[in-house]
Amino acid sequence: TGSTQPQRILKAVQNNATWGDAESVIATIDNYCRRKEWAMNVGDDKGPILDSVVSEVSPKVALELGTYCGYSTIRIARLLSPGSCLITLEFNPDCAIIARQIIAWAGLQDRVQLLEGPSKDLIPQMKESFRVKSFDFVFLDHWKEYYLPDTKLLEECGLLRKGTVLLADNVICPGTPKYLEYVRNSPRYESCYFKSHLEYTKVEDGLEKSVFLG
Ligand SMILES: O=C(NCCCCc1cc2cnccc2s1)c1cc(-c2ccc(F)cc2)cc(O)c1O
Ligand SMILES: [Mg+2]
């Protein structure tokens, strides 16, 4: 039986990146996915936009929906101040196993809590089980049709506060029309679009930044 894409990405990291060096892990994954095989990482075109929003927010408690191999997890976690934490949700156990190893290779396992399971089950547990009061920053990068229901779930669970920043990947490709319509028309959000490209391609894609107004 052959290897999976996450296993091949982990091997590339173990063979080329420096243990404990997050920048080298990011560069290794981008080189591998640009030259060898495309993968659904936020990538090196949208990545700097993600970096700039995270740096601006400086979140103490952040949430990521959709870990995959941990590429954006590392991009976010490397910018967090010590004492801050990033909770990342992954539903696929095979991805979770690989992501944990890639996050550890980057030396960021102390700032990251990877939870396995569907967002709709885990989000309602955040307050009681994971002792989260509210999130300062949320990166949406999971099933595109879940962006809207999960945003409403975060609102209903009282996990957003005045000023919480939501940043959504893939709002053009594959696209999240219902989510975009909601955050761009709701009086409870101030939204703006950062035009970019689908990871490792020339296809248009972008990130939507939406500030919850309370
Ligand atoms: O599907 C994408 N990401 C979601 C997969 C994660 C599924 C999960 C569900 C779930 C539920 N609960 C908790 C955790 C999780 S993780 C995705 C796809 C493309 C793409 C693919 C083909 C193509 F031609 C053009 C773009 C590009 C991207 O940047 C993506 O992010
Ligand atoms: Mg994505």
PDB file of N, CA, C and O in Angstrom, residues 90-132:
ATOM      1  N   GLU A  90      -9.310  19.181  13.844  1.00  0.00           N
ATOM      2  CA  GLU A  90      -9.158  18.331  12.654  1.00  0.00           C
ATOM      3  C   GLU A  90     -10.073  17.125  12.834  1.00  0.00           C
ATOM      4  O   GLU A  90     -10.077  16.501  13.897  1.00  0.00           O
ATOM      5  N   PHE A  91     -10.843  16.784  11.788  1.00  0.00           N
ATOM      6  CA  PHE A  91     -11.770  15.647  11.942  1.00  0.00           C
ATOM      7  C   PHE A  91     -11.131  14.341  11.469  1.00  0.00           C
ATOM      8  O   PHE A  91     -11.567  13.270  11.860  1.00  0.00           O
ATOM      9  N   ASN A  92     -10.071  14.430  10.612  1.00  0.00           N
ATOM     10  CA  ASN A  92      -9.477  13.222  10.032  1.00  0.00           C
ATOM     11  C   ASN A  92      -8.321  12.747  10.899  1.00  0.00           C
ATOM     12  O   ASN A  92      -7.289  13.423  10.992  1.00  0.00           O
ATOM     13  N   PRO A  93      -8.449  11.596  11.567  1.00  0.00           N
ATOM     14  CA  PRO A  93      -7.407  11.124  12.491  1.00  0.00           C
ATOM     15  C   PRO A  93      -6.047  10.919  11.830  1.00  0.00           C
ATOM     16  O   PRO A  93      -5.005  11.157  12.462  1.00  0.00           O
ATOM     17  N   ASP A  94      -6.025  10.533  10.559  1.00  0.00           N
ATOM     18  CA  ASP A  94      -4.739  10.325   9.866  1.00  0.00           C
ATOM     19  C   ASP A  94      -4.023  11.653   9.668  1.00  0.00           C
ATOM     20  O   ASP A  94      -2.796  11.732   9.772  1.00  0.00           O
ATOM     21  N   CYS A  95      -4.801  12.711   9.400  1.00  0.00           N
ATOM     22  CA  CYS A  95      -4.199  14.057   9.289  1.00  0.00           C
ATOM     23  C   CYS A  95      -3.710  14.526  10.656  1.00  0.00           C
ATOM     24  O   CYS A  95      -2.632  15.100  10.767  1.00  0.00           O
ATOM     25  N   ALA A  96      -4.517  14.261  11.681  1.00  0.00           N
ATOM     26  CA  ALA A  96      -4.160  14.709  13.035  1.00  0.00           C
ATOM     27  C   ALA A  96      -2.827  14.108  13.483  1.00  0.00           C
ATOM     28  O   ALA A  96      -1.971  14.807  14.033  1.00  0.00           O
ATOM     29  N   ILE A  97      -2.626  12.819  13.185  1.00  0.00           N
ATOM     30  CA  ILE A  97      -1.380  12.141  13.581  1.00  0.00           C
ATOM     31  C   ILE A  97      -0.172  12.826  12.939  1.00  0.00           C
ATOM     32  O   ILE A  97       0.835  13.089  13.583  1.00  0.00           O
ATOM     33  N   ILE A  98      -0.313  13.145  11.649  1.00  0.00           N
ATOM     34  CA  ILE A  98       0.787  13.791  10.911  1.00  0.00           C
ATOM     35  C   ILE A  98       0.979  15.223  11.410  1.00  0.00           C
ATOM     36  O   ILE A  98       2.105  15.663  11.671  1.00  0.00           O
ATOM     37  N   ALA A  99      -0.121  15.949  11.568  1.00  0.00           N
ATOM     38  CA  ALA A  99      -0.035  17.357  11.983  1.00  0.00           C
ATOM     39  C   ALA A  99       0.666  17.487  13.330  1.00  0.00           C
ATOM     40  O   ALA A  99       1.508  18.377  13.515  1.00  0.00           O
ATOM     41  N   ARG A 100       0.368  16.585  14.267  1.00  0.00           N
ATOM     42  CA  ARG A 100       1.020  16.652  15.587  1.00  0.00           C
ATOM     43  C   ARG A 100       2.543  16.564  15.435  1.00  0.00           C
ATOM     44  O   ARG A 100       3.292  17.291  16.103  1.00  0.00           O
ATOM     45  N   GLN A 101       2.989  15.699  14.508  1.00  0.00           N
ATOM     46  CA  GLN A 101       4.436  15.493  14.325  1.00  0.00           C
ATOM     47  C   GLN A 101       5.085  16.700  13.645  1.00  0.00           C
ATOM     48  O   GLN A 101       6.201  17.092  13.991  1.00  0.00           O
ATOM     49  N   ILE A 102       4.348  17.307  12.708  1.00  0.00           N
ATOM     50  CA  ILE A 102       4.892  18.480  12.001  1.00  0.00           C
ATOM     51  C   ILE A 102       4.928  19.696  12.941  1.00  0.00           C
ATOM     52  O   ILE A 102       5.906  20.444  12.964  1.00  0.00           O
ATOM     53  N   ILE A 103       3.902  19.845  13.770  1.00  0.00           N
ATOM     54  CA  ILE A 103       3.860  20.934  14.757  1.00  0.00           C
ATOM     55  C   ILE A 103       4.999  20.766  15.764  1.00  0.00           C
ATOM     56  O   ILE A 103       5.679  21.730  16.135  1.00  0.00           O
ATOM     57  N   ALA A 104       5.257  19.516  16.173  1.00  0.00           N
ATOM     58  CA  ALA A 104       6.360  19.235  17.109  1.00  0.00           C
ATOM     59  C   ALA A 104       7.707  19.519  16.446  1.00  0.00           C
ATOM     60  O   ALA A 104       8.610  20.095  17.066  1.00  0.00           O
ATOM     61  N   TRP A 105       7.854  19.155  15.154  1.00  0.00           N
ATOM     62  CA  TRP A 105       9.100  19.418  14.442  1.00  0.00           C
ATOM     63  C   TRP A 105       9.426  20.913  14.419  1.00  0.00           C
ATOM     64  O   TRP A 105      10.600  21.312  14.539  1.00  0.00           O
ATOM     65  N   ALA A 106       8.365  21.730  14.350  1.00  0.00           N
ATOM     66  CA  ALA A 106       8.526  23.195  14.350  1.00  0.00           C
ATOM     67  C   ALA A 106       8.762  23.740  15.753  1.00  0.00           C
ATOM     68  O   ALA A 106       9.005  24.934  15.927  1.00  0.00           O
ATOM     69  N   GLY A 107       8.622  22.884  16.772  1.00  0.00           N
ATOM     70  CA  GLY A 107       8.871  23.298  18.155  1.00  0.00           C
ATOM     71  C   GLY A 107       7.735  24.098  18.768  1.00  0.00           C
ATOM     72  O   GLY A 107       7.928  24.831  19.731  1.00  0.00           O
ATOM     73  N   LEU A 108       6.530  23.939  18.230  1.00  0.00           N
ATOM     74  CA  LEU A 108       5.403  24.779  18.654  1.00  0.00           C
ATOM     75  C   LEU A 108       4.318  24.026  19.407  1.00  0.00           C
ATOM     76  O   LEU A 108       3.250  24.569  19.679  1.00  0.00           O
ATOM     77  N   GLN A 109       4.604  22.769  19.816  1.00  0.00           N
ATOM     78  CA  GLN A 109       3.568  21.940  20.436  1.00  0.00           C
ATOM     79  C   GLN A 109       3.064  22.532  21.764  1.00  0.00           C
ATOM     80  O   GLN A 109       1.945  22.293  22.159  1.00  0.00           O
ATOM     81  N   ASP A 110       3.873  23.380  22.419  1.00  0.00           N
ATOM     82  CA  ASP A 110       3.437  23.934  23.709  1.00  0.00           C
ATOM     83  C   ASP A 110       2.389  25.035  23.556  1.00  0.00           C
ATOM     84  O   ASP A 110       1.707  25.379  24.521  1.00  0.00           O
ATOM     85  N   ARG A 111       2.258  25.604  22.347  1.00  0.00           N
ATOM     86  CA  ARG A 111       1.282  26.689  22.146  1.00  0.00           C
ATOM     87  C   ARG A 111       0.046  26.208  21.401  1.00  0.00           C
ATOM     88  O   ARG A 111      -0.858  27.002  21.149  1.00  0.00           O
ATOM     89  N   VAL A 112       0.053  24.915  21.020  1.00  0.00           N
ATOM     90  CA  VAL A 112      -1.023  24.395  20.166  1.00  0.00           C
ATOM     91  C   VAL A 112      -1.744  23.251  20.861  1.00  0.00           C
ATOM     92  O   VAL A 112      -1.102  22.379  21.464  1.00  0.00           O
ATOM     93  N   GLN A 113      -3.079  23.298  20.795  1.00  0.00           N
ATOM     94  CA  GLN A 113      -3.875  22.156  21.263  1.00  0.00           C
ATOM     95  C   GLN A 113      -4.675  21.647  20.069  1.00  0.00           C
ATOM     96  O   GLN A 113      -5.544  22.350  19.535  1.00  0.00           O
ATOM     97  N   LEU A 114      -4.348  20.466  19.583  1.00  0.00           N
ATOM     98  CA  LEU A 114      -5.033  19.880  18.430  1.00  0.00           C
ATOM     99  C   LEU A 114      -6.142  18.976  18.956  1.00  0.00           C
ATOM    100  O   LEU A 114      -5.873  18.055  19.737  1.00  0.00           O
ATOM    101  N   LEU A 115      -7.384  19.270  18.541  1.00  0.00           N
ATOM    102  CA  LEU A 115      -8.532  18.463  18.973  1.00  0.00           C
ATOM    103  C   LEU A 115      -9.095  17.744  17.757  1.00  0.00           C
ATOM    104  O   LEU A 115      -9.250  18.354  16.694  1.00  0.00           O
ATOM    105  N   GLU A 116      -9.385  16.436  17.935  1.00  0.00           N
ATOM    106  CA  GLU A 116      -9.900  15.634  16.835  1.00  0.00           C
ATOM    107  C   GLU A 116     -11.407  15.494  16.929  1.00  0.00           C
ATOM    108  O   GLU A 116     -11.929  15.095  17.966  1.00  0.00           O
ATOM    109  N   GLY A 117     -12.081  15.828  15.835  1.00  0.00           N
ATOM    110  CA  GLY A 117     -13.533  15.658  15.788  1.00  0.00           C
ATOM    111  C   GLY A 117     -14.180  16.738  14.963  1.00  0.00           C
ATOM    112  O   GLY A 117     -13.532  17.699  14.560  1.00  0.00           O
ATOM    113  N   PRO A 118     -15.482  16.571  14.695  1.00  0.00           N
ATOM    114  CA  PRO A 118     -16.188  17.565  13.896  1.00  0.00           C
ATOM    115  C   PRO A 118     -16.416  18.862  14.668  1.00  0.00           C
ATOM    116  O   PRO A 118     -16.712  18.822  15.874  1.00  0.00           O
ATOM    117  N   SER A 119     -16.282  19.995  13.992  1.00  0.00           N
ATOM    118  CA  SER A 119     -16.413  21.314  14.621  1.00  0.00           C
ATOM    119  C   SER A 119     -17.768  21.462  15.310  1.00  0.00           C
ATOM    120  O   SER A 119     -17.840  22.032  16.399  1.00  0.00           O
ATOM    121  N   LYS A 120     -18.803  20.897  14.692  1.00  0.00           N
ATOM    122  CA  LYS A 120     -20.141  21.098  15.273  1.00  0.00           C
ATOM    123  C   LYS A 120     -20.277  20.432  16.632  1.00  0.00           C
ATOM    124  O   LYS A 120     -21.076  20.856  17.465  1.00  0.00           O
ATOM    125  N   ASP A 121     -19.468  19.399  16.886  1.00  0.00           N
ATOM    126  CA  ASP A 121     -19.483  18.751  18.204  1.00  0.00           C
ATOM    127  C   ASP A 121     -18.523  19.434  19.177  1.00  0.00           C
ATOM    128  O   ASP A 121     -18.800  19.512  20.371  1.00  0.00           O
ATOM    129  N   LEU A 122     -17.376  19.913  18.663  1.00  0.00           N
ATOM    130  CA  LEU A 122     -16.328  20.452  19.547  1.00  0.00           C
ATOM    131  C   LEU A 122     -16.582  21.897  19.963  1.00  0.00           C
ATOM    132  O   LEU A 122     -16.295  22.277  21.098  1.00  0.00           O
ATOM    133  N   ILE A 123     -17.166  22.703  19.077  1.00  0.00           N
ATOM    134  CA  ILE A 123     -17.373  24.121  19.406  1.00  0.00           C
ATOM    135  C   ILE A 123     -18.240  24.296  20.659  1.00  0.00           C
ATOM    136  O   ILE A 123     -17.883  25.040  21.559  1.00  0.00           O
ATOM    137  N   PRO A 124     -19.364  23.536  20.770  1.00  0.00           N
ATOM    138  CA  PRO A 124     -20.188  23.685  21.989  1.00  0.00           C
ATOM    139  C   PRO A 124     -19.494  23.242  23.271  1.00  0.00           C
ATOM    140  O   PRO A 124     -19.966  23.554  24.366  1.00  0.00           O
ATOM    141  N   GLN A 125     -18.373  22.531  23.150  1.00  0.00           N
ATOM    142  CA  GLN A 125     -17.646  22.073  24.349  1.00  0.00           C
ATOM    143  C   GLN A 125     -16.568  23.060  24.778  1.00  0.00           C
ATOM    144  O   GLN A 125     -15.935  22.882  25.834  1.00  0.00           O
ATOM    145  N   MET A 126     -16.325  24.098  24.006  1.00  0.00           N
ATOM    146  CA  MET A 126     -15.165  24.967  24.237  1.00  0.00           C
ATOM    147  C   MET A 126     -15.177  25.604  25.627  1.00  0.00           C
ATOM    148  O   MET A 126     -14.168  25.647  26.306  1.00  0.00           O
ATOM    149  N   LYS A 127     -16.351  26.106  26.051  1.00  0.00           N
ATOM    150  CA  LYS A 127     -16.395  26.819  27.347  1.00  0.00           C
ATOM    151  C   LYS A 127     -16.161  25.846  28.491  1.00  0.00           C
ATOM    152  O   LYS A 127     -15.206  26.002  29.249  1.00  0.00           O
ATOM    153  N   GLU A 128     -16.986  24.810  28.570  1.00  0.00           N
ATOM    154  CA  GLU A 128     -16.913  23.903  29.725  1.00  0.00           C
ATOM    155  C   GLU A 128     -15.649  23.039  29.672  1.00  0.00           C
ATOM    156  O   GLU A 128     -14.832  23.096  30.575  1.00  0.00           O
ATOM    157  N   SER A 129     -15.481  22.280  28.550  1.00  0.00           N
ATOM    158  CA  SER A 129     -14.382  21.284  28.540  1.00  0.00           C
ATOM    159  C   SER A 129     -13.012  21.920  28.353  1.00  0.00           C
ATOM    160  O   SER A 129     -12.028  21.455  28.922  1.00  0.00           O
ATOM    161  N   PHE A 130     -12.945  22.997  27.518  1.00  0.00           N
ATOM    162  CA  PHE A 130     -11.618  23.555  27.201  1.00  0.00           C
ATOM    163  C   PHE A 130     -11.387  24.916  27.851  1.00  0.00           C
ATOM    164  O   PHE A 130     -10.412  25.589  27.576  1.00  0.00           O
ATOM    165  N   ARG A 131     -12.338  25.321  28.737  1.00  0.00           N
ATOM    166  CA  ARG A 131     -12.159  26.523  29.560  1.00  0.00           C
ATOM    167  C   ARG A 131     -11.828  27.765  28.729  1.00  0.00           C
ATOM    168  O   ARG A 131     -10.988  28.583  29.094  1.00  0.00           O
ATOM    169  N   VAL A 132     -12.484  27.891  27.593  1.00  0.00           N
ATOM    170  CA  VAL A 132     -12.319  29.080  26.753  1.00  0.00           C
ATOM    171  C   VAL A 132     -13.420  30.081  27.122  1.00  0.00           C
ATOM    172  O   VAL A 132     -14.591  29.703  27.210  1.00  0.00           O
TER     173      VAL A 132
END
